[in-house]
Structure formats: C-alpha cells, structure tokens
mmCIF file of C-alpha atoms and ligand atoms in Angstrom:
data_model
loop_
_atom_site.group_PDB
_atom_site.id
_atom_site.type_symbol
_atom_site.label_atom_id
_atom_site.label_comp_id
_atom_site.label_asym_id
_atom_site.label_seq_id
_atom_site.Cartn_x
_atom_site.Cartn_y
_atom_site.Cartn_z
ATOM 1 C CA UNK Z 7 8.418 -16.066 -26.847
ATOM 2 C CA UNK Z 8 7.892 -12.327 -26.862
ATOM 3 C CA UNK Z 9 9.895 -10.374 -24.318
ATOM 4 C CA UNK Z 10 7.725 -8.211 -22.029
ATOM 5 C CA UNK Z 11 8.952 -4.997 -23.638
ATOM 6 C CA UNK Z 12 7.936 -6.214 -27.095
ATOM 7 C CA UNK Z 13 4.309 -5.659 -26.066
ATOM 8 C CA UNK Z 14 4.897 -1.908 -25.910
ATOM 9 C CA UNK Z 15 2.851 -0.260 -28.648
ATOM 10 C CA UNK Z 16 0.338 -3.112 -28.810
ATOM 11 C CA UNK Z 17 -3.216 -3.183 -27.437
ATOM 12 C CA UNK Z 18 -3.440 -4.391 -23.836
ATOM 13 C CA UNK Z 19 -5.824 -7.101 -25.070
ATOM 14 C CA UNK Z 20 -2.840 -8.748 -26.834
ATOM 15 C CA UNK Z 21 -0.894 -9.193 -23.568
ATOM 16 C CA UNK Z 22 -0.126 -12.691 -22.371
ATOM 17 C CA UNK Z 23 -2.213 -13.537 -19.305
ATOM 18 C CA UNK Z 24 -2.644 -13.589 -16.401
ATOM 19 C CA UNK Z 25 -0.975 -10.198 -16.040
ATOM 20 C CA UNK Z 26 -1.396 -6.921 -14.217
ATOM 21 C CA UNK Z 27 -2.121 -3.701 -16.074
ATOM 22 C CA UNK Z 28 -1.913 -0.200 -14.719
ATOM 23 C CA UNK Z 29 -3.947 2.572 -16.286
ATOM 24 C CA UNK Z 30 -1.363 5.356 -16.211
ATOM 25 C CA UNK Z 31 -3.908 8.145 -16.537
ATOM 26 C CA UNK Z 32 -5.916 6.925 -13.515
ATOM 27 C CA UNK Z 33 -2.703 6.329 -11.557
ATOM 28 C CA UNK Z 34 -1.572 9.904 -12.182
ATOM 29 C CA UNK Z 35 -5.021 11.244 -11.254
ATOM 30 C CA UNK Z 36 -5.056 9.262 -7.997
ATOM 31 C CA UNK Z 37 -1.574 10.504 -7.097
ATOM 32 C CA UNK Z 38 -2.597 14.116 -7.839
ATOM 33 C CA UNK Z 39 -5.958 13.843 -6.033
ATOM 34 C CA UNK Z 40 -4.415 12.529 -2.793
ATOM 35 C CA UNK Z 41 -1.624 15.107 -2.970
ATOM 36 C CA UNK Z 42 -4.172 17.925 -3.408
ATOM 37 C CA UNK Z 43 -6.319 16.588 -0.570
ATOM 38 C CA UNK Z 44 -3.367 16.483 1.845
ATOM 39 C CA UNK Z 45 -2.233 19.952 0.789
ATOM 40 C CA UNK Z 46 -5.720 21.375 1.354
ATOM 41 C CA UNK Z 47 -5.380 20.373 5.028
ATOM 42 C CA UNK Z 48 -1.762 21.535 5.272
ATOM 43 C CA UNK Z 49 -0.554 17.920 5.527
ATOM 44 C CA UNK Z 50 2.240 16.052 3.757
ATOM 45 C CA UNK Z 51 2.071 12.628 2.100
ATOM 46 C CA UNK Z 52 4.373 9.735 2.957
ATOM 47 C CA UNK Z 53 2.745 6.990 0.835
ATOM 48 C CA UNK Z 54 3.274 3.338 1.648
ATOM 49 C CA UNK Z 55 5.177 1.404 -1.035
ATOM 50 C CA UNK Z 56 4.017 -1.953 0.364
ATOM 51 C CA UNK Z 57 1.023 -1.487 -1.952
ATOM 52 C CA UNK Z 58 2.715 -1.111 -5.339
ATOM 53 C CA UNK Z 59 6.199 -2.499 -4.570
ATOM 54 C CA UNK Z 60 7.455 -0.605 -7.599
ATOM 55 C CA UNK Z 61 10.208 2.001 -7.320
ATOM 56 C CA UNK Z 62 8.980 3.687 -10.526
ATOM 57 C CA UNK Z 63 5.653 4.474 -8.819
ATOM 58 C CA UNK Z 64 7.481 5.610 -5.661
ATOM 59 C CA UNK Z 65 9.425 8.022 -7.859
ATOM 60 C CA UNK Z 66 6.181 9.305 -9.435
ATOM 61 C CA UNK Z 67 4.812 9.931 -5.923
ATOM 62 C CA UNK Z 68 7.971 11.783 -4.891
ATOM 63 C CA UNK Z 69 7.883 13.885 -8.054
ATOM 64 C CA UNK Z 70 4.284 14.813 -7.217
ATOM 65 C CA UNK Z 71 5.511 16.326 -3.934
ATOM 66 C CA UNK Z 72 5.520 13.591 -1.271
ATOM 67 C CA UNK Z 73 7.765 14.136 1.729
ATOM 68 C CA UNK Z 74 9.009 10.543 1.835
ATOM 69 C CA UNK Z 75 8.026 6.937 1.202
ATOM 70 C CA UNK Z 76 7.071 4.232 3.713
ATOM 71 C CA UNK Z 77 8.088 0.601 3.503
ATOM 72 C CA UNK Z 78 7.222 -2.320 5.756
ATOM 73 C CA UNK Z 79 10.521 -4.177 5.492
ATOM 74 C CA UNK Z 80 14.269 -3.480 5.311
ATOM 75 C CA UNK Z 81 14.543 -5.396 2.024
ATOM 76 C CA UNK Z 82 12.050 -2.938 0.470
ATOM 77 C CA UNK Z 83 14.068 -0.018 1.855
ATOM 78 C CA UNK Z 84 17.169 -1.482 0.175
ATOM 79 C CA UNK Z 85 15.487 -1.367 -3.230
ATOM 80 C CA UNK Z 86 14.317 2.221 -2.809
ATOM 81 C CA UNK Z 87 17.650 3.415 -1.480
ATOM 82 C CA UNK Z 88 19.439 1.700 -4.394
ATOM 83 C CA UNK Z 89 17.108 3.584 -6.726
ATOM 84 C CA UNK Z 90 18.022 6.920 -5.149
ATOM 85 C CA UNK Z 91 14.740 7.492 -3.274
ATOM 86 C CA UNK Z 92 15.387 9.554 -0.148
ATOM 87 C CA UNK Z 93 13.412 9.857 3.081
ATOM 88 C CA UNK Z 94 12.389 6.223 3.467
ATOM 89 C CA UNK Z 95 10.499 5.268 6.650
ATOM 90 C CA UNK Z 96 10.482 1.614 7.765
ATOM 91 C CA UNK Z 97 7.085 1.291 9.470
ATOM 92 C CA UNK Z 98 7.799 -1.962 11.378
ATOM 93 C CA UNK Z 99 10.408 -2.481 14.108
ATOM 94 C CA UNK Z 100 13.806 -3.825 12.962
ATOM 95 C CA UNK Z 101 15.151 -6.033 15.737
ATOM 96 C CA UNK Z 102 17.687 -8.683 14.673
ATOM 97 C CA UNK Z 103 21.442 -8.080 14.284
ATOM 98 C CA UNK Z 104 21.464 -8.996 10.626
ATOM 99 C CA UNK Z 105 18.523 -6.734 9.754
ATOM 100 C CA UNK Z 106 19.983 -3.900 11.802
ATOM 101 C CA UNK Z 107 23.218 -4.187 9.787
ATOM 102 C CA UNK Z 108 21.191 -3.986 6.569
ATOM 103 C CA UNK Z 109 19.347 -0.972 7.968
ATOM 104 C CA UNK Z 110 22.667 0.726 8.751
ATOM 105 C CA UNK Z 111 23.852 0.054 5.187
ATOM 106 C CA UNK Z 112 20.716 1.851 3.939
ATOM 107 C CA UNK Z 113 21.285 4.678 6.406
ATOM 108 C CA UNK Z 114 24.824 5.178 5.131
ATOM 109 C CA UNK Z 115 23.311 5.949 1.698
ATOM 110 C CA UNK Z 116 20.246 7.857 2.953
ATOM 111 C CA UNK Z 117 20.876 9.885 6.141
ATOM 112 C CA UNK Z 118 17.154 10.772 6.141
ATOM 113 C CA UNK Z 119 16.142 7.114 6.607
ATOM 114 C CA UNK Z 120 13.819 6.498 9.579
ATOM 115 C CA UNK Z 121 12.585 3.502 11.513
ATOM 116 C CA UNK Z 122 9.930 2.976 14.157
ATOM 117 C CA UNK Z 123 10.719 1.606 17.618
ATOM 118 C CA UNK Z 124 8.348 0.106 20.189
ATOM 119 C CA UNK Z 125 10.802 -1.396 22.681
ATOM 120 C CA UNK Z 126 13.518 0.094 24.946
ATOM 121 C CA UNK Z 127 16.006 -2.773 24.387
ATOM 122 C CA UNK Z 128 15.580 -2.387 20.636
ATOM 123 C CA UNK Z 129 16.221 1.375 20.932
ATOM 124 C CA UNK Z 130 19.511 0.676 22.768
ATOM 125 C CA UNK Z 131 20.540 -1.931 20.206
ATOM 126 C CA UNK Z 132 19.851 0.450 17.300
ATOM 127 C CA UNK Z 133 21.809 3.154 19.125
ATOM 128 C CA UNK Z 134 24.845 0.864 19.526
ATOM 129 C CA UNK Z 135 24.731 -0.193 15.877
ATOM 130 C CA UNK Z 136 24.516 3.410 14.669
ATOM 131 C CA UNK Z 137 27.303 4.474 17.043
ATOM 132 C CA UNK Z 138 29.598 1.700 15.751
ATOM 133 C CA UNK Z 139 29.104 2.975 12.219
ATOM 134 C CA UNK Z 140 29.424 6.648 13.186
ATOM 135 C CA UNK Z 141 25.841 7.298 11.994
ATOM 136 C CA UNK Z 142 22.738 8.967 13.411
ATOM 137 C CA UNK Z 143 19.493 7.065 12.997
ATOM 138 C CA UNK Z 144 16.139 8.891 12.814
ATOM 139 C CA UNK Z 145 13.531 7.213 14.985
ATOM 140 C CA UNK Z 146 9.774 7.438 15.554
ATOM 141 C CA UNK Z 147 7.986 6.013 18.569
ATOM 142 C CA UNK Z 148 5.436 3.504 17.265
ATOM 143 C CA UNK Z 149 2.109 3.867 19.103
ATOM 144 C CA UNK Z 150 -0.407 1.012 19.161
ATOM 145 C CA UNK Z 151 -3.911 2.322 18.418
ATOM 146 C CA UNK Z 152 -5.520 -0.791 19.881
ATOM 147 C CA UNK Z 153 -4.655 -2.854 16.800
ATOM 148 C CA UNK Z 154 -2.416 -5.228 18.717
ATOM 149 C CA UNK Z 155 0.255 -5.521 16.020
ATOM 150 C CA UNK Z 156 3.250 -3.316 16.811
ATOM 151 C CA UNK Z 157 3.584 -0.199 18.902
ATOM 152 C CA UNK Z 158 3.598 0.690 22.580
ATOM 153 C CA UNK Z 159 0.409 1.411 24.534
ATOM 154 C CA UNK Z 160 -0.135 5.187 24.552
ATOM 155 C CA UNK Z 161 0.713 5.487 28.245
ATOM 156 C CA UNK Z 162 4.263 4.233 27.515
ATOM 157 C CA UNK Z 163 4.864 6.561 24.560
ATOM 158 C CA UNK Z 164 6.428 9.429 26.499
ATOM 159 C CA UNK Z 165 8.901 7.283 28.478
ATOM 160 C CA UNK Z 166 10.074 5.533 25.294
ATOM 161 C CA UNK Z 167 10.420 8.968 23.648
ATOM 162 C CA UNK Z 168 12.568 10.150 26.588
ATOM 163 C CA UNK Z 169 14.812 7.100 26.341
ATOM 164 C CA UNK Z 170 15.303 7.520 22.585
ATOM 165 C CA UNK Z 171 16.052 11.202 23.045
ATOM 166 C CA UNK Z 172 18.757 10.331 25.577
ATOM 167 C CA UNK Z 173 20.599 7.940 23.245
ATOM 168 C CA UNK Z 174 23.350 9.818 21.392
ATOM 169 C CA UNK Z 175 23.211 7.984 18.049
ATOM 170 C CA UNK Z 176 19.425 8.112 17.734
ATOM 171 C CA UNK Z 177 17.576 11.209 16.592
ATOM 172 C CA UNK Z 178 13.993 11.300 17.876
ATOM 173 C CA UNK Z 179 11.704 12.682 15.162
ATOM 174 C CA UNK Z 180 8.222 12.022 16.513
ATOM 175 C CA UNK Z 181 5.572 9.302 16.471
ATOM 176 C CA UNK Z 182 3.803 6.880 14.153
ATOM 177 C CA UNK Z 183 0.253 5.718 14.766
ATOM 178 C CA UNK Z 184 -1.392 3.589 12.057
ATOM 179 C CA UNK Z 185 -4.853 2.226 12.825
ATOM 180 C CA UNK Z 186 -5.011 -0.584 10.274
ATOM 181 C CA UNK Z 187 -8.012 -2.206 11.948
ATOM 182 C CA UNK Z 188 -10.318 0.706 11.199
ATOM 183 C CA UNK Z 189 -9.404 1.264 7.529
ATOM 184 C CA UNK Z 190 -12.027 -1.082 6.069
ATOM 185 C CA UNK Z 191 -14.946 -0.494 8.441
ATOM 186 C CA UNK Z 192 -17.861 -0.487 5.950
ATOM 187 C CA UNK Z 193 -19.812 2.410 7.484
ATOM 188 C CA UNK Z 194 -18.112 5.746 6.889
ATOM 189 C CA UNK Z 195 -19.678 7.223 10.056
ATOM 190 C CA UNK Z 196 -18.490 4.361 12.227
ATOM 191 C CA UNK Z 197 -15.017 4.510 10.657
ATOM 192 C CA UNK Z 198 -14.955 8.246 11.368
ATOM 193 C CA UNK Z 199 -15.873 7.694 15.007
ATOM 194 C CA UNK Z 200 -13.460 4.776 15.562
ATOM 195 C CA UNK Z 201 -10.519 6.428 13.844
ATOM 196 C CA UNK Z 202 -10.787 9.653 15.831
ATOM 197 C CA UNK Z 203 -11.295 7.601 18.980
ATOM 198 C CA UNK Z 204 -7.680 6.446 18.497
ATOM 199 C CA UNK Z 205 -6.073 9.322 16.621
ATOM 200 C CA UNK Z 206 -7.176 12.122 18.999
ATOM 201 C CA UNK Z 207 -5.545 10.473 22.056
ATOM 202 C CA UNK Z 208 -2.432 9.833 19.914
ATOM 203 C CA UNK Z 209 -2.370 13.588 19.227
ATOM 204 C CA UNK Z 210 -2.313 14.087 23.005
ATOM 205 C CA UNK Z 211 0.943 12.055 23.115
ATOM 206 C CA UNK Z 212 2.373 14.431 20.517
ATOM 207 C CA UNK Z 213 1.391 17.369 22.747
ATOM 208 C CA UNK Z 214 2.981 15.608 25.754
ATOM 209 C CA UNK Z 215 6.229 15.208 23.776
ATOM 210 C CA UNK Z 216 6.223 18.915 22.953
ATOM 211 C CA UNK Z 217 5.347 20.022 26.493
ATOM 212 C CA UNK Z 218 8.225 17.852 27.759
ATOM 213 C CA UNK Z 219 10.661 19.417 25.325
ATOM 214 C CA UNK Z 220 11.039 16.259 23.219
ATOM 215 C CA UNK Z 221 11.456 16.704 19.480
ATOM 216 C CA UNK Z 222 8.244 15.774 17.648
ATOM 217 C CA UNK Z 223 8.222 17.196 14.142
ATOM 218 C CA UNK Z 224 6.497 14.113 12.719
ATOM 219 C CA UNK Z 225 3.153 12.521 13.569
ATOM 220 C CA UNK Z 226 2.605 10.072 10.729
ATOM 221 C CA UNK Z 227 -0.403 7.787 10.264
ATOM 222 C CA UNK Z 228 -3.669 7.237 8.361
ATOM 223 C CA UNK Z 229 -4.515 4.925 5.485
ATOM 224 C CA UNK Z 230 -6.713 5.155 2.418
ATOM 225 C CA UNK Z 231 -9.852 4.336 4.455
ATOM 226 C CA UNK Z 232 -9.309 7.240 6.871
ATOM 227 C CA UNK Z 233 -7.548 9.770 4.610
ATOM 228 C CA UNK Z 234 -10.416 12.270 4.964
ATOM 229 C CA UNK Z 235 -11.002 11.609 8.645
ATOM 230 C CA UNK Z 236 -7.489 11.765 10.086
ATOM 231 C CA UNK Z 237 -6.747 15.090 8.379
ATOM 232 C CA UNK Z 238 -9.085 16.626 11.011
ATOM 233 C CA UNK Z 239 -6.439 15.873 13.662
ATOM 234 C CA UNK Z 240 -4.418 19.093 13.832
ATOM 235 C CA UNK Z 241 -1.217 17.424 15.105
ATOM 236 C CA UNK Z 242 -1.057 14.849 12.291
ATOM 237 C CA UNK Z 243 1.731 15.911 9.934
ATOM 238 C CA UNK Z 244 1.516 13.303 7.183
ATOM 239 C CA UNK Z 245 -0.565 10.485 5.743
ATOM 240 C CA UNK Z 246 0.883 7.016 5.074
ATOM 241 C CA UNK Z 247 -1.786 6.097 2.533
ATOM 242 C CA UNK Z 248 -1.006 3.110 0.325
ATOM 243 C CA UNK Z 249 -3.903 1.553 -1.584
ATOM 244 C CA UNK Z 250 -5.263 4.805 -3.082
ATOM 245 C CA UNK Z 251 -2.828 4.633 -6.009
ATOM 246 C CA UNK Z 252 -4.138 1.291 -7.304
ATOM 247 C CA UNK Z 253 -7.305 0.433 -5.377
ATOM 248 C CA UNK Z 254 -9.017 -2.933 -5.094
ATOM 249 C CA UNK Z 255 -12.407 -4.564 -4.553
ATOM 250 C CA UNK Z 256 -11.948 -4.550 -0.787
ATOM 251 C CA UNK Z 257 -11.715 -0.759 -0.687
ATOM 252 C CA UNK Z 258 -14.228 -0.073 -3.471
ATOM 253 C CA UNK Z 259 -16.904 -1.893 -1.484
ATOM 254 C CA UNK Z 260 -16.815 0.196 1.674
ATOM 255 C CA UNK Z 261 -18.776 3.378 2.280
ATOM 256 C CA UNK Z 262 -17.314 6.831 1.732
ATOM 257 C CA UNK Z 263 -18.213 10.433 2.396
ATOM 258 C CA UNK Z 264 -19.924 10.474 -1.024
ATOM 259 C CA UNK Z 265 -21.726 7.121 -1.013
ATOM 260 C CA UNK Z 266 -22.768 4.837 1.891
ATOM 261 C CA UNK Z 267 -21.790 1.628 0.062
ATOM 262 C CA UNK Z 268 -19.035 2.580 -2.424
ATOM 263 C CA UNK Z 269 -15.628 4.276 -2.178
ATOM 264 C CA UNK Z 270 -14.988 5.672 -5.637
ATOM 265 C CA UNK Z 271 -12.939 8.797 -4.979
ATOM 266 C CA UNK Z 272 -9.919 6.843 -6.264
ATOM 267 C CA UNK Z 273 -10.925 4.661 -9.228
ATOM 268 C CA UNK Z 274 -9.055 1.365 -9.731
ATOM 269 C CA UNK Z 275 -5.875 2.023 -11.715
ATOM 270 C CA UNK Z 276 -4.814 -1.608 -11.357
ATOM 271 C CA UNK Z 277 -6.550 -4.525 -13.053
ATOM 272 C CA UNK Z 278 -5.839 -8.138 -13.899
ATOM 273 C CA UNK Z 279 -6.236 -9.654 -17.352
ATOM 274 C CA UNK Z 280 -7.196 -13.317 -17.534
ATOM 275 C CA UNK Z 281 -8.044 -15.577 -20.495
ATOM 276 C CA UNK Z 282 -10.972 -17.973 -20.913
ATOM 277 C CA UNK Z 283 -9.393 -21.425 -21.358
ATOM 278 C CA UNK Z 284 -12.393 -23.778 -21.153
ATOM 279 C CA UNK Z 285 -16.132 -23.370 -21.837
ATOM 280 C CA UNK Z 286 -17.608 -26.873 -21.527
ATOM 281 C CA UNK Z 287 -20.292 -26.021 -18.964
ATOM 282 C CA UNK Z 288 -23.474 -24.008 -19.215
ATOM 283 C CA UNK Z 289 -23.235 -22.234 -15.909
ATOM 284 C CA UNK Z 290 -19.530 -21.336 -15.740
ATOM 285 C CA UNK Z 291 -16.349 -20.970 -17.741
ATOM 286 C CA UNK Z 292 -12.749 -21.474 -16.620
ATOM 287 C CA UNK Z 293 -10.057 -18.762 -16.724
ATOM 288 C CA UNK Z 294 -6.277 -18.914 -16.275
ATOM 289 C CA UNK Z 295 -6.038 -16.868 -13.046
ATOM 290 C CA UNK Z 296 -6.263 -18.717 -9.734
ATOM 291 C CA UNK Z 297 -4.674 -18.355 -6.341
ATOM 292 C CA UNK Z 298 -1.199 -17.825 -7.810
ATOM 293 C CA UNK Z 299 -2.373 -14.773 -9.745
ATOM 294 C CA UNK Z 300 -5.125 -13.314 -7.613
ATOM 295 C CA UNK Z 301 -4.662 -13.145 -3.870
ATOM 296 C CA UNK Z 302 -7.505 -14.773 -1.932
ATOM 297 C CA UNK Z 303 -8.195 -12.142 0.695
ATOM 298 C CA UNK Z 304 -10.234 -8.997 0.865
ATOM 299 C CA UNK Z 305 -13.154 -8.350 -1.452
ATOM 300 C CA UNK Z 306 -14.459 -10.532 -4.263
ATOM 301 C CA UNK Z 307 -12.721 -9.657 -7.543
ATOM 302 C CA UNK Z 308 -15.128 -7.973 -9.934
ATOM 303 C CA UNK Z 309 -15.284 -8.498 -13.694
ATOM 304 C CA UNK Z 310 -15.202 -5.081 -15.400
ATOM 305 C CA UNK Z 311 -14.759 -6.343 -19.001
ATOM 306 C CA UNK Z 312 -17.020 -7.453 -20.456
ATOM 307 C CA UNK Z 313 -18.984 -4.824 -18.603
ATOM 308 C CA UNK Z 314 -22.349 -6.642 -18.632
ATOM 309 C CA UNK Z 315 -23.551 -7.578 -15.136
ATOM 310 C CA UNK Z 316 -23.899 -11.210 -14.046
ATOM 311 C CA UNK Z 317 -20.292 -12.400 -14.325
ATOM 312 C CA UNK Z 318 -18.951 -13.535 -10.990
ATOM 313 C CA UNK Z 319 -15.328 -14.635 -10.381
ATOM 314 C CA UNK Z 320 -14.657 -17.593 -8.057
ATOM 315 C CA UNK Z 321 -11.280 -19.099 -7.120
ATOM 316 C CA UNK Z 322 -10.867 -22.703 -8.392
ATOM 317 C CA UNK Z 323 -7.468 -23.650 -6.997
ATOM 318 C CA UNK Z 324 -3.884 -22.604 -7.627
ATOM 319 C CA UNK Z 325 -3.983 -22.014 -11.359
ATOM 320 C CA UNK Z 326 -7.624 -21.490 -12.276
ATOM 321 C CA UNK Z 327 -10.643 -19.371 -11.646
ATOM 322 C CA UNK Z 328 -14.234 -19.765 -12.597
ATOM 323 C CA UNK Z 329 -16.549 -17.157 -14.034
ATOM 324 C CA UNK Z 330 -20.026 -18.107 -12.891
ATOM 325 C CA UNK Z 331 -22.587 -17.154 -15.499
ATOM 326 C CA UNK Z 332 -25.912 -15.850 -14.345
ATOM 327 C CA UNK Z 333 -28.549 -15.825 -17.065
ATOM 328 C CA UNK Z 334 -28.588 -13.796 -19.216
ATOM 329 C CA UNK Z 335 -24.793 -13.589 -19.551
ATOM 330 C CA UNK Z 336 -22.720 -12.662 -22.569
ATOM 331 C CA UNK Z 337 -21.411 -15.713 -24.485
ATOM 332 C CA UNK Z 338 -17.729 -16.101 -23.729
ATOM 333 C CA UNK Z 339 -15.450 -18.038 -26.088
ATOM 334 C CA UNK Z 340 -12.106 -19.703 -25.399
ATOM 335 C CA UNK Z 341 -9.244 -17.256 -25.908
ATOM 336 C CA UNK Z 342 -11.305 -14.253 -24.825
ATOM 337 C CA UNK Z 343 -9.625 -11.934 -22.336
ATOM 338 C CA UNK Z 344 -11.469 -10.624 -19.279
ATOM 339 C CA UNK Z 345 -10.494 -7.720 -17.051
ATOM 340 C CA UNK Z 346 -10.939 -7.867 -13.274
ATOM 341 C CA UNK Z 347 -10.516 -5.522 -10.340
ATOM 342 C CA UNK Z 348 -8.389 -7.493 -7.884
ATOM 343 C CA UNK Z 349 -9.508 -8.485 -4.393
ATOM 344 C CA UNK Z 350 -6.618 -6.996 -2.402
ATOM 345 C CA UNK Z 351 -3.978 -5.044 -4.298
ATOM 346 C CA UNK Z 352 -0.891 -5.374 -2.042
ATOM 347 C CA UNK Z 353 -0.515 -9.160 -1.957
ATOM 348 C CA UNK Z 354 -1.718 -9.541 -5.565
ATOM 349 C CA UNK Z 355 0.992 -7.203 -6.867
ATOM 350 C CA UNK Z 356 3.513 -9.289 -4.930
ATOM 351 C CA UNK Z 357 2.661 -12.262 -7.197
ATOM 352 C CA UNK Z 358 3.902 -10.653 -10.431
ATOM 353 C CA UNK Z 359 7.217 -9.494 -11.945
ATOM 354 C CA UNK Z 360 5.978 -6.482 -13.902
ATOM 355 C CA UNK Z 361 3.208 -3.950 -14.303
ATOM 356 C CA UNK Z 362 2.138 -3.134 -17.844
ATOM 357 C CA UNK Z 363 1.405 0.598 -17.980
ATOM 358 C CA UNK Z 364 -1.354 1.469 -20.447
ATOM 359 C CA UNK Z 365 -2.952 4.584 -21.916
ATOM 360 C CA UNK Z 366 -6.169 4.369 -23.917
ATOM 361 C CA UNK Z 367 -5.781 0.568 -23.787
ATOM 362 C CA UNK Z 368 -2.351 0.685 -25.495
ATOM 363 C CA UNK Z 369 0.724 -0.671 -23.690
ATOM 364 C CA UNK Z 370 3.035 2.276 -23.049
ATOM 365 C CA UNK Z 371 5.610 0.854 -20.671
ATOM 366 C CA UNK Z 372 6.654 -2.120 -18.588
ATOM 367 C CA UNK Z 373 7.870 -1.450 -15.037
ATOM 368 C CA UNK Z 374 9.404 -4.063 -12.759
ATOM 369 C CA UNK Z 375 7.695 -4.773 -9.447
ATOM 370 C CA UNK Z 376 11.181 -4.563 -7.999
ATOM 371 C CA UNK Z 377 10.121 -4.914 -4.346
ATOM 372 C CA UNK Z 378 8.184 -8.064 -5.202
ATOM 373 C CA UNK Z 379 9.032 -10.874 -2.790
ATOM 374 C CA UNK Z 380 10.899 -8.473 -0.498
ATOM 375 C CA UNK Z 381 9.352 -9.650 2.740
ATOM 376 C CA UNK Z 382 12.509 -9.713 4.866
HETATM 377 C C1 PLP U 413 1.939 0.953 8.745
HETATM 378 C C2 PLP U 413 1.068 1.120 7.547
HETATM 379 N N1 PLP U 413 0.880 2.368 7.058
HETATM 380 C C3 PLP U 413 0.112 2.576 5.962
HETATM 381 C C4 PLP U 413 -0.512 1.543 5.287
HETATM 382 C C5 PLP U 413 -1.344 1.837 4.059
HETATM 383 O O1 PLP U 413 -2.677 1.587 4.245
HETATM 384 P P1 PLP U 413 -3.762 1.620 3.083
HETATM 385 O O2 PLP U 413 -3.324 0.652 2.028
HETATM 386 O O3 PLP U 413 -4.993 1.210 3.754
HETATM 387 O O4 PLP U 413 -3.795 3.007 2.565
HETATM 388 C C6 PLP U 413 -0.357 0.227 5.779
HETATM 389 C C7 PLP U 413 -1.043 -0.890 5.121
HETATM 390 O O5 PLP U 413 -1.183 -1.979 5.580
HETATM 391 C C8 PLP U 413 0.456 0.021 6.931
HETATM 392 O O6 PLP U 413 0.650 -1.215 7.440
#
C-alpha cells in the first residue's frame, strides 16, 4: 500500500478514493479575498476552524493577517494551542469541571485564549478555576440572536457583563453574537434584513457596555452567508467566517449580492474524489462514496468532473453512492474517478484523516485534519 505522502508529485486522478482534495490556489484566493473584504470595512477576521479542522489552514489564515482563530470545542483548542496558534476563541460555553481543567491547561500556554459565557454560575466557576491556577481568563458574553442555541437574551447581556467584570480572575473582553440561523437564507435581501434585525440590536448592547464603563473591545460574529451584510454594523470588530475557505453545495446554492440564486464569490476549494465501482444498470452507476465519506446534510453534492450536465449524485447507504444518469449522459466506465462538490463541508471534513493539497491537478502536499473527531 502506498503511504499518503507517496502520492505527492502524482496527478490527483491517481489518488486512492474516496478522498478529499484541496485546490491550494483557490484556498489561498479565498483566504486573501475575505481578508481584503474585512480590511476594506476596517474589520478583523477571526475565522472558525470548525470548518477545516486543520491546523495548517489555521496557520495560513493567521499568516494572512487574522486576529485569532475560533473553535467550537476545547479539544480543538488543544490542537491549535499545541501547534503554537495564539488567540484562540472557544465559541461555545465550557461548563464541566473536566473541560474547565482542559481549558485552563490551554490558557497556561496561550494567555490570549478566550471563551464565551452565557450563565452567571458558569462565570463564577470559570473564575474559581482560573484563580486556583493563578491565571486570568478572557471572556466574551455570548448573546443569543434568536437562534435558541447558546447565549443570553439581549436584555440580560449587560448584567452578565457586569458580573464577569466584577470577578477578579476573569477579564471581560466584549461580546459574541453569531446568527447561525440566518446564514443560509436563500434570498440575499431577506438574509440582509434578518441579519441586521439581530445584529443592530446586538450593537446596542455593545454601546450599553461602553456607556456603563465595561470593557468591550471585541464584538465578534457573522458567518460566510452574512459576511457582506454584518460589516455594515459599525460596532462589529471581527468576522467569525468559516465555510468561505472551502465552500460547499449548501452555500453555493444560495443567493448573493451578485446573483439571486448562486453564491460564487468564494469558489469551492474543497472537493471529493470518488471512483465508479459498478456499471450494470442503464440509468445509474455506483460509486465508492456513501454516508461515511459524504455527510448527508445541506445541499445536494454536485458532480463537477466530468463537467457535462445530467449527472446527479444520490446517497445509497453507508459505503456507496449512485450517479443517476439523465440522457444524454457521458458513458462512465468502472475505475473512472469523479469529482464532487460536497454537501456540507464541516461535517464531511470530519470524516477524513487528511487533505490532499493540489495545484494544477498535481498533488503538492498532504495535511492532517488534526482536529478531526475533536468533538469534546
Ligand atoms: C459560532 C460560530 N461562528 C462562526 C461559524 C462559521 O459560520 P460559516 O461556516 O457559516 O461561515 C459557525 C458555524 O457554524 C459558528 O457556529
């Protein structure tokens, strides 16, 4: 068996499948384009690593000028901290003793580490843990923009901010407000309206903090779907965008400022290669990527190679997929490799060990998805 690195220098079409490939040129362009967009509005970027789960890509984002990196879980923070990435923000509350200990271990290596809080008892517990270790923990108040996931209702933001500010081992830095439920609204106009409906009142909380003398240097939020919209909010300091680096069918199929039915500002850098393994039917063929290789959520994966229209991917269980052939369709033979844009990038990436980086269809590098499986 060939080791993954032995594919370096070969054509991507020789890779063993199913596998994930990353077009390095598109990746770099996406990183630069988002960085330039944020800078043009005087904002910073704090990209979310839950998308790529790869510390190499986090490093590329930091080298391009990001102010920090977001993670969803402590176990992801551990990987980044171990890899020397500074300024990590954990965007979900950390509440249990064991996790808080792990968070404190990270903090002892990265004094700039931050976490969100949406509960007074949790704030006190974090304060005690930091005090015991002689550390100061940076904290953001998590505001709930009507998503009903984490965060306090806006009206409770100021009192939680006051409590955090009064706790000696916590350092209040500001607020987080991520409106995940508006990111994929198909109509750009409706997304615009809905996002500002939540982000403008969140900006009022930031102003309340400042009027009350509470520290509030950070107002972090926004995703790929609202990256253009939320920059209009003057108080927003940075964007937590995630999917823009890789993109997926779910995002490509929503409207944008340029096109009412497509979002192509960030082309897909990520794709999945899958091999035809059976062709005994007239109206479909079977490929080697099923549920265990292609996450079943979000948009329908789209076949981009061969590029002829009329090839439609369908999930056929754990290990297999079907390519439904609409006449006329190109003749596909067993052993042929197809390239697909994935349905939803974050959970698909989590299914694989490595990303094959390519340039002009040649494999240039192999990078571990080192936060893969880190869901604790
Ligand atoms: C808290 C938080 N911030 C940012 C993001 C990134 O969003 P997107 O991938 O839509 O850019 C996510 C994604 O789920 C998230 O949960």
